[in-house]
Coordinates of C-alpha atoms in Angstrom, one line a residue:
M1 CA -112.8 -75.1 13.3
N2 CA -116.6 -76.3 12.5
T3 CA -117.0 -79.7 11.2
D4 CA -120.1 -80.6 12.3
T5 CA -121.3 -83.5 10.0
S6 CA -124.1 -86.5 10.3
N7 CA -122.6 -90.3 10.4
T8 CA -124.2 -90.6 7.2
T9 CA -121.9 -87.6 6.1
N10 CA -118.9 -89.1 7.7
T11 CA -119.3 -92.4 6.7
A12 CA -119.8 -91.2 2.9
N13 CA -116.2 -88.8 3.2
D14 CA -114.3 -91.6 4.3
E15 CA -115.6 -93.7 1.8
Q16 CA -114.8 -90.7 -0.4
S17 CA -111.1 -90.2 1.1
T18 CA -110.0 -93.7 0.2
V19 CA -111.0 -93.1 -3.5
N20 CA -109.3 -89.9 -3.5
E21 CA -106.3 -91.3 -2.4
K22 CA -105.8 -93.7 -5.4
R23 CA -106.3 -91.3 -7.9
S24 CA -103.4 -90.3 -10.0
Y25 CA -102.7 -86.8 -9.4
A26 CA -102.5 -84.9 -5.8
V27 CA -103.2 -81.6 -7.9
V28 CA -104.1 -80.6 -10.9
L29 CA -103.5 -77.2 -12.2
Y30 CA -106.6 -76.2 -14.8
G31 CA -105.9 -73.0 -17.0
A32 CA -102.4 -73.6 -16.4
T33 CA -101.0 -71.1 -19.8
S34 CA -103.0 -68.1 -18.1
F35 CA -100.7 -65.7 -16.6
V36 CA -101.1 -66.7 -13.4
G37 CA -101.3 -70.3 -14.0
Q38 CA -98.0 -69.7 -15.6
I39 CA -96.4 -68.3 -12.2
T40 CA -98.3 -71.2 -10.4
A41 CA -96.8 -74.0 -12.6
H42 CA -93.5 -72.4 -12.4
Y43 CA -93.5 -72.5 -8.4
L44 CA -95.1 -75.9 -8.2
T45 CA -92.6 -77.1 -10.0
E46 CA -89.3 -75.9 -8.1
F47 CA -91.2 -76.3 -4.6
L48 CA -92.3 -79.9 -5.3
S49 CA -88.5 -80.5 -6.9
N50 CA -87.1 -79.2 -3.8
A51 CA -89.4 -80.4 -1.1
K52 CA -88.0 -83.2 1.4
D53 CA -91.1 -83.6 3.3
K54 CA -94.6 -84.4 3.6
N55 CA -95.0 -80.8 2.5
G56 CA -94.2 -82.0 -0.9
A57 CA -92.2 -84.8 -1.5
N58 CA -93.4 -87.6 -3.7
V59 CA -96.4 -85.3 -5.0
T60 CA -97.6 -86.4 -8.4
W61 CA -99.4 -83.4 -10.4
A62 CA -100.1 -82.1 -13.8
I63 CA -101.0 -79.2 -15.7
A64 CA -104.0 -79.3 -17.6
G65 CA -106.5 -76.6 -20.1
R66 CA -107.6 -76.4 -23.4
D67 CA -104.5 -75.7 -25.5
E68 CA -102.5 -78.7 -26.1
E69 CA -99.5 -76.5 -27.9
K70 CA -99.5 -74.3 -25.2
L71 CA -99.4 -76.6 -22.7
N72 CA -96.7 -78.4 -24.6
E73 CA -94.7 -75.0 -24.7
L74 CA -95.1 -74.2 -20.8
Q75 CA -93.7 -78.1 -20.4
S76 CA -90.7 -77.2 -22.1
K77 CA -90.4 -74.3 -20.0
L78 CA -90.6 -76.4 -16.1
A79 CA -87.6 -77.4 -14.5
S80 CA -88.9 -80.9 -14.5
K81 CA -91.5 -82.7 -16.5
V82 CA -94.9 -82.9 -15.6
D83 CA -98.0 -84.6 -17.2
I84 CA -100.4 -82.6 -19.3
I85 CA -104.4 -83.2 -19.4
I86 CA -106.1 -81.6 -22.4
A87 CA -109.7 -80.2 -20.8
D88 CA -112.1 -77.4 -21.8
S89 CA -115.1 -75.9 -19.6
N90 CA -117.5 -76.4 -22.6
D91 CA -117.1 -80.1 -22.5
A92 CA -118.3 -81.7 -19.9
A93 CA -116.9 -85.4 -20.6
S94 CA -113.4 -83.6 -20.5
L95 CA -113.5 -82.0 -17.4
D96 CA -115.0 -85.2 -15.7
K97 CA -112.4 -87.2 -17.1
M98 CA -110.2 -84.5 -15.5
T99 CA -111.7 -84.1 -12.0
K100 CA -112.1 -88.0 -11.3
Q101 CA -108.3 -88.4 -11.3
T102 CA -107.2 -86.0 -9.2
Q103 CA -107.7 -85.3 -5.4
V104 CA -107.4 -81.3 -5.7
I105 CA -108.2 -78.8 -8.8
I106 CA -106.4 -75.5 -9.1
S107 CA -108.4 -73.2 -11.1
T108 CA -107.0 -69.9 -12.6
V109 CA -109.5 -69.8 -15.5
G110 CA -111.2 -66.3 -14.8
P111 CA -113.4 -64.5 -15.1
Y112 CA -115.1 -67.3 -13.0
L113 CA -118.7 -66.0 -13.9
K114 CA -117.8 -66.3 -17.6
Y115 CA -116.1 -69.4 -17.2
G116 CA -116.0 -71.0 -13.4
E117 CA -119.3 -72.7 -13.4
P118 CA -118.9 -75.9 -15.3
L119 CA -115.4 -77.0 -13.4
I120 CA -117.2 -75.9 -10.2
K121 CA -119.8 -78.5 -11.1
S122 CA -117.6 -81.4 -12.4
C123 CA -115.9 -81.2 -9.2
A124 CA -118.7 -81.0 -6.7
H125 CA -120.6 -84.2 -8.4
N126 CA -117.2 -86.0 -8.5
G127 CA -116.1 -85.6 -5.1
T128 CA -112.8 -83.8 -6.2
D129 CA -111.5 -80.7 -3.9
Y130 CA -111.3 -77.4 -5.6
V131 CA -109.3 -74.0 -4.9
D132 CA -109.4 -71.0 -7.1
L133 CA -108.5 -67.6 -6.9
T134 CA -111.6 -65.4 -7.7
G135 CA -112.7 -62.0 -6.3
E136 CA -115.7 -62.5 -7.6
A137 CA -118.6 -62.6 -4.4
I138 CA -121.7 -63.3 -6.7
F139 CA -119.8 -65.9 -8.6
I140 CA -119.1 -67.7 -5.2
K141 CA -122.8 -67.1 -4.1
D142 CA -124.1 -68.4 -7.5
M143 CA -122.3 -71.4 -6.8
M144 CA -122.8 -72.6 -3.3
D145 CA -126.9 -71.9 -4.2
K146 CA -126.7 -74.2 -7.1
Y147 CA -124.1 -76.9 -5.5
Q148 CA -123.5 -77.1 -2.2
D149 CA -125.5 -80.1 -1.5
A150 CA -123.9 -82.1 -4.4
A151 CA -120.8 -81.2 -2.8
K152 CA -121.7 -82.1 0.7
Q153 CA -122.7 -85.6 -1.0
S154 CA -119.6 -86.4 -2.6
G155 CA -116.7 -85.1 -0.1
A156 CA -115.8 -82.6 -2.2
R157 CA -114.4 -79.4 -0.2
I158 CA -114.5 -76.2 -2.6
V159 CA -112.6 -73.7 -1.0
N160 CA -112.7 -70.2 -3.4
S161 CA -110.6 -67.3 -2.9
C162 CA -107.1 -68.6 -2.0
G163 CA -105.2 -65.9 -3.6
F164 CA -104.5 -62.4 -2.0
D165 CA -107.9 -62.1 -2.5
S166 CA -108.6 -63.1 0.7
I167 CA -106.1 -65.5 2.1
P168 CA -104.2 -62.1 3.9
S169 CA -107.4 -60.9 5.5
D170 CA -109.3 -64.1 6.3
L171 CA -106.2 -65.6 7.5
G172 CA -105.1 -62.6 9.2
V173 CA -108.9 -62.0 11.2
Y174 CA -108.5 -65.6 12.3
F175 CA -105.0 -65.5 13.4
T176 CA -105.9 -62.3 15.7
Q177 CA -109.0 -63.9 17.1
Q178 CA -106.7 -66.5 18.0
Q179 CA -103.9 -64.2 19.4
A180 CA -106.9 -62.3 21.4
E181 CA -108.6 -65.6 22.8
E182 CA -105.0 -66.5 23.8
K183 CA -104.3 -62.9 25.1
F184 CA -107.5 -61.8 27.1
G185 CA -109.8 -64.6 26.9
S186 CA -112.2 -63.2 24.1
A187 CA -112.6 -62.9 20.5
C188 CA -112.8 -59.0 19.3
D189 CA -115.6 -57.6 18.4
V190 CA -114.4 -55.2 16.1
I191 CA -111.4 -56.0 13.7
H192 CA -110.4 -52.8 11.1
M193 CA -107.9 -54.1 8.3
R194 CA -105.5 -51.4 6.6
V195 CA -103.3 -51.9 3.8
K196 CA -100.4 -50.1 5.3
A197 CA -98.2 -50.7 2.1
A198 CA -98.5 -52.9 -1.1
K199 CA -96.1 -53.1 -4.4
G200 CA -97.4 -54.9 -7.4
G201 CA -99.0 -54.8 -10.7
L202 CA -102.4 -56.0 -12.3
S203 CA -103.1 -58.8 -15.0
G204 CA -105.1 -58.4 -17.7
G205 CA -107.3 -61.2 -16.3
T206 CA -107.9 -59.2 -13.1
I207 CA -109.4 -56.3 -15.0
A208 CA -111.5 -59.1 -17.2
S209 CA -112.8 -60.5 -13.5
M210 CA -113.4 -56.9 -12.8
A211 CA -115.1 -55.8 -15.9
T212 CA -117.6 -59.2 -15.8
I213 CA -118.7 -58.1 -12.2
F214 CA -119.3 -54.4 -13.1
E215 CA -121.3 -55.4 -15.9
E216 CA -123.5 -57.6 -14.2
V217 CA -124.2 -55.0 -11.7
G218 CA -124.8 -52.6 -14.3
Q219 CA -127.3 -54.9 -16.4
D220 CA -129.1 -56.3 -13.1
K221 CA -130.3 -54.8 -10.5
S222 CA -131.0 -57.5 -8.3
R223 CA -126.5 -57.9 -8.5
R224 CA -126.3 -54.5 -7.1
K225 CA -128.4 -55.5 -4.1
Q226 CA -126.2 -58.5 -3.8
V227 CA -122.6 -57.1 -3.8
A228 CA -124.4 -54.4 -1.5
N229 CA -124.7 -57.2 1.5
P230 CA -121.9 -57.7 3.8
Y231 CA -123.5 -61.4 4.5
L232 CA -123.8 -62.5 1.1
L233 CA -122.3 -65.5 1.8
N234 CA -123.5 -66.3 4.7
D235 CA -126.1 -69.2 4.0
D236 CA -127.3 -70.0 7.7
K237 CA -130.9 -69.7 8.0
D238 CA -130.2 -66.9 10.8
A239 CA -127.6 -65.0 9.7
P240 CA -126.3 -61.7 11.1
N241 CA -127.8 -58.2 10.0
V242 CA -125.0 -56.1 12.1
R243 CA -124.6 -52.5 9.9
Q244 CA -121.1 -52.6 8.9
D245 CA -118.9 -50.0 8.2
N246 CA -118.0 -49.5 4.3
I247 CA -115.4 -47.4 3.7
S248 CA -116.1 -45.8 0.1
K249 CA -115.1 -42.4 0.5
P250 CA -112.5 -40.3 2.1
E251 CA -112.0 -40.5 5.9
Y252 CA -109.7 -39.5 8.3
D253 CA -108.5 -42.2 11.3
D254 CA -108.0 -40.0 14.4
E255 CA -106.4 -42.7 16.0
H256 CA -103.6 -43.6 13.6
K257 CA -103.1 -39.8 11.9
R258 CA -103.6 -40.9 8.5
W259 CA -106.3 -40.4 5.7
L260 CA -108.2 -43.6 4.5
A261 CA -109.1 -44.6 1.4
P262 CA -111.5 -47.7 -0.7
F263 CA -109.8 -50.5 -1.0
V264 CA -111.2 -52.3 -4.1
M265 CA -110.7 -56.1 -2.3
A266 CA -113.1 -55.1 0.8
S267 CA -116.1 -56.1 -1.3
I268 CA -114.8 -60.0 -1.6
N269 CA -112.7 -59.9 1.8
T270 CA -115.1 -59.2 3.8
R271 CA -117.5 -61.3 2.8
I272 CA -115.3 -64.4 3.2
V273 CA -114.2 -63.0 6.8
H274 CA -118.3 -62.9 7.4
R275 CA -118.5 -66.8 6.1
S276 CA -115.7 -68.2 7.8
N277 CA -116.9 -66.6 10.9
Q278 CA -119.9 -68.5 10.0
L279 CA -118.5 -71.7 9.6
L280 CA -116.5 -71.5 12.6
G281 CA -119.2 -71.8 14.9
Y282 CA -119.3 -67.7 15.2
E283 CA -116.6 -67.6 17.3
Y284 CA -115.7 -64.0 16.5
G285 CA -119.3 -63.7 17.4
R286 CA -122.5 -62.5 16.3
D287 CA -122.1 -59.1 16.5
F288 CA -118.7 -59.0 15.0
K289 CA -118.0 -55.9 12.8
Y290 CA -115.2 -55.7 9.8
D291 CA -114.2 -53.2 7.8
E292 CA -110.9 -52.5 5.2
A293 CA -109.4 -49.5 3.8
M294 CA -105.8 -48.5 2.4
W295 CA -103.8 -45.7 4.4
M296 CA -102.8 -42.5 3.2
K297 CA -100.6 -40.1 4.6
D298 CA -101.2 -37.6 7.0
G299 CA -101.6 -34.0 5.9
V300 CA -102.9 -32.4 2.7
K301 CA -100.6 -35.0 0.5
G302 CA -102.6 -37.6 2.4
K303 CA -105.6 -36.1 1.9
L304 CA -105.0 -35.4 -1.8
S305 CA -104.4 -39.1 -2.4
S306 CA -107.3 -40.4 -0.9
Y307 CA -109.6 -38.1 -2.8
A308 CA -107.9 -39.1 -5.9
M309 CA -107.8 -43.0 -5.0
S310 CA -111.4 -42.7 -4.5
A311 CA -112.4 -40.3 -7.2
G312 CA -110.3 -42.7 -9.6
L313 CA -112.4 -45.9 -8.2
L314 CA -115.4 -44.4 -8.4
G315 CA -115.2 -43.4 -12.2
F316 CA -113.3 -46.8 -12.9
A317 CA -117.0 -48.5 -11.7
T318 CA -119.3 -46.4 -13.4
A319 CA -117.4 -46.2 -16.7
M320 CA -117.4 -50.1 -16.4
M321 CA -121.0 -50.6 -15.9
I322 CA -121.6 -48.4 -19.3
K323 CA -121.2 -50.9 -22.3
P324 CA -119.3 -48.5 -24.3
S325 CA -117.4 -46.8 -22.4
R326 CA -116.2 -50.2 -20.8
E327 CA -115.2 -51.9 -24.5
L328 CA -113.7 -48.3 -25.1
L329 CA -111.4 -49.3 -21.8
S330 CA -111.1 -52.6 -22.4
K331 CA -109.8 -52.1 -26.2
H332 CA -107.8 -49.2 -25.7
V333 CA -106.5 -48.5 -21.9
L334 CA -106.6 -51.7 -20.0
P335 CA -104.2 -54.4 -19.8
K336 CA -104.9 -57.4 -22.8
S337 CA -105.8 -61.0 -20.8
G338 CA -102.4 -63.0 -20.7
S339 CA -100.4 -59.8 -19.7
G340 CA -99.2 -58.9 -16.5
P341 CA -96.0 -57.4 -14.4
S342 CA -92.9 -58.9 -15.2
K343 CA -90.7 -60.7 -13.2
E344 CA -88.3 -58.3 -12.0
E345 CA -91.9 -56.7 -10.9
Q346 CA -93.2 -59.7 -9.1
E347 CA -89.8 -60.5 -6.9
N348 CA -89.3 -57.0 -6.1
G349 CA -93.5 -56.5 -4.9
Y350 CA -94.5 -56.6 -1.4
F351 CA -97.7 -56.1 0.8
D352 CA -98.2 -55.2 4.2
I353 CA -101.6 -55.2 6.0
R354 CA -102.1 -54.4 9.3
L355 CA -105.3 -55.9 11.8
F356 CA -106.5 -53.7 14.6
G357 CA -108.5 -55.4 17.0
Q358 CA -110.8 -54.4 20.1
T359 CA -113.0 -56.5 22.8
A360 CA -116.2 -55.7 24.2
N361 CA -114.0 -55.2 27.8
N362 CA -112.0 -52.4 25.0
D363 CA -108.6 -54.8 25.0
T364 CA -106.3 -54.2 21.8
I365 CA -104.6 -56.3 19.8
H366 CA -102.3 -55.2 16.7
T367 CA -101.1 -57.7 14.2
K368 CA -99.8 -57.6 10.6
V369 CA -99.3 -60.0 7.5
T370 CA -96.7 -59.2 5.2
G371 CA -95.8 -60.9 1.9
D372 CA -92.2 -60.4 0.1
K373 CA -93.8 -60.9 -3.6
D374 CA -96.2 -59.0 -5.7
P375 CA -99.2 -59.6 -3.9
G376 CA -101.5 -60.3 -6.9
Y377 CA -99.1 -62.5 -8.6
G378 CA -96.0 -63.7 -7.2
S379 CA -97.7 -64.0 -3.9
T380 CA -101.0 -64.9 -4.9
S381 CA -99.3 -68.3 -6.9
R382 CA -97.8 -69.3 -3.8
M383 CA -101.2 -68.8 -1.3
L384 CA -103.1 -70.9 -4.2
A385 CA -100.3 -73.8 -4.8
Q386 CA -99.7 -74.0 -1.1
A387 CA -103.8 -74.1 -0.2
A388 CA -104.0 -77.1 -2.5
L389 CA -101.3 -79.1 -1.0
C390 CA -102.9 -78.3 2.4
L391 CA -106.0 -79.6 1.4
A392 CA -104.6 -82.8 -0.4
Q393 CA -101.7 -83.6 2.6
D394 CA -103.0 -82.0 5.8
I395 CA -106.9 -82.2 5.6
S396 CA -108.7 -85.0 5.8
K397 CA -112.3 -85.8 4.8
K398 CA -113.0 -86.5 8.4
E399 CA -111.7 -83.6 9.9
V400 CA -113.3 -81.1 7.1
S401 CA -116.4 -82.8 5.1
G402 CA -118.0 -81.6 1.7
G403 CA -119.2 -78.1 1.1
F404 CA -118.2 -74.6 0.2
W405 CA -115.8 -73.6 2.9
T406 CA -113.1 -70.5 3.2
P407 CA -109.4 -70.5 3.6
A408 CA -110.1 -69.8 7.5
S409 CA -112.7 -72.1 8.1
A410 CA -111.0 -75.4 6.1
M411 CA -107.4 -75.1 6.9
G412 CA -106.7 -72.4 9.7
D413 CA -103.7 -73.1 11.5
R414 CA -101.9 -75.6 8.8
L415 CA -102.5 -73.5 6.1
I416 CA -100.8 -70.4 8.1
A417 CA -98.1 -72.7 8.7
R418 CA -97.6 -73.9 5.2
L419 CA -97.7 -70.1 4.0
E420 CA -95.0 -68.8 6.6
E421 CA -92.7 -72.0 6.1
H422 CA -92.8 -72.0 2.3
S423 CA -94.7 -68.4 0.6
G424 CA -92.8 -65.8 2.2
L425 CA -96.0 -64.4 4.5
R426 CA -95.6 -63.5 8.0
F427 CA -98.5 -63.7 10.7
E428 CA -97.1 -61.4 13.6
V429 CA -98.8 -59.6 16.5
V430 CA -97.0 -56.3 16.8
D431 CA -96.9 -53.3 19.1
A432 CA -99.8 -50.7 18.5

């Protein structure tokens, strides 16, 4: 874990840690009445009510948002009473009042490109740790450029993408590399991630985030260049420039006898993984290559599925970049904000991703990351909540200082342990 900081920064973080310990709440869930926010609120209530050890016992927390009536309604449905905080992204004073009361903020308020900056600004200036579930890489880049220095100075640890994008990928690669080091004495210089199986639905909030990204890309050519850069989030002066594979069209996997199709979350997951490599001191190597794709079946059926998936994603992206078709889809076809998979669908969902690593000496390792709930909501809410609790309880500011981090670089093994114990995730080495 890369935590190389100056004495000045360590002193500031020690002081900030003392301040944080005196705050009223360990965690505040902002955007609690959103679709995924409500799921997270119920999970946190149940988990913290039943916790018997440091992983949850005696944690003070609150729900927050701008609509008091909706927050009261949510509070009445939770298994135990929690405090309510009224705060609005358009009211900086209310955000500052909220962030100064808590150690960690969980944000579920997207699209983050539209609504996310004021809260990150407040956290960065007030030394408040922050986690979210954004899949918007250009948003993360914007926030790093604007608030990295403030976060380092205040001691705020900002950890984006703590949901299905990008914890399974980021921690999956981290776990695979650890196992490779233990088994072979060296890291993998290539890892391929493949989505073997997944069952779950999309919410209106997810669609809104995707629409916002495509709108930005459609209007601004510089954004297209950013989106295409695999090292977008590597902010060191000497970032790698290795050509990365990008599976954007149907391909056949000769080794595993399957067709491949593009994976919609690869554009954020790969960027997070490469940033983790930087923050971990390039433990994966400066020539590390990583790609993601979806596995389809072999034969004609798999080929047709791969071509259909590729064409569908291309068509959707193209339509969302053009204002008339974007508005038409948003109004008449796509899920509305606040909607999403039912509780039964969340409970019956799952995911199974496989990672295939190879070292420079051609040693190979095969791992998998699985989750027992709908990936985008049932599992994401648990990942998000445990990431916040991990920052609040397990990782001191002396260990990880202020700044923009990733799940793997900030929390690593301790977050894996929490997820396996409390979130239905499994990280395993398996036979190839």
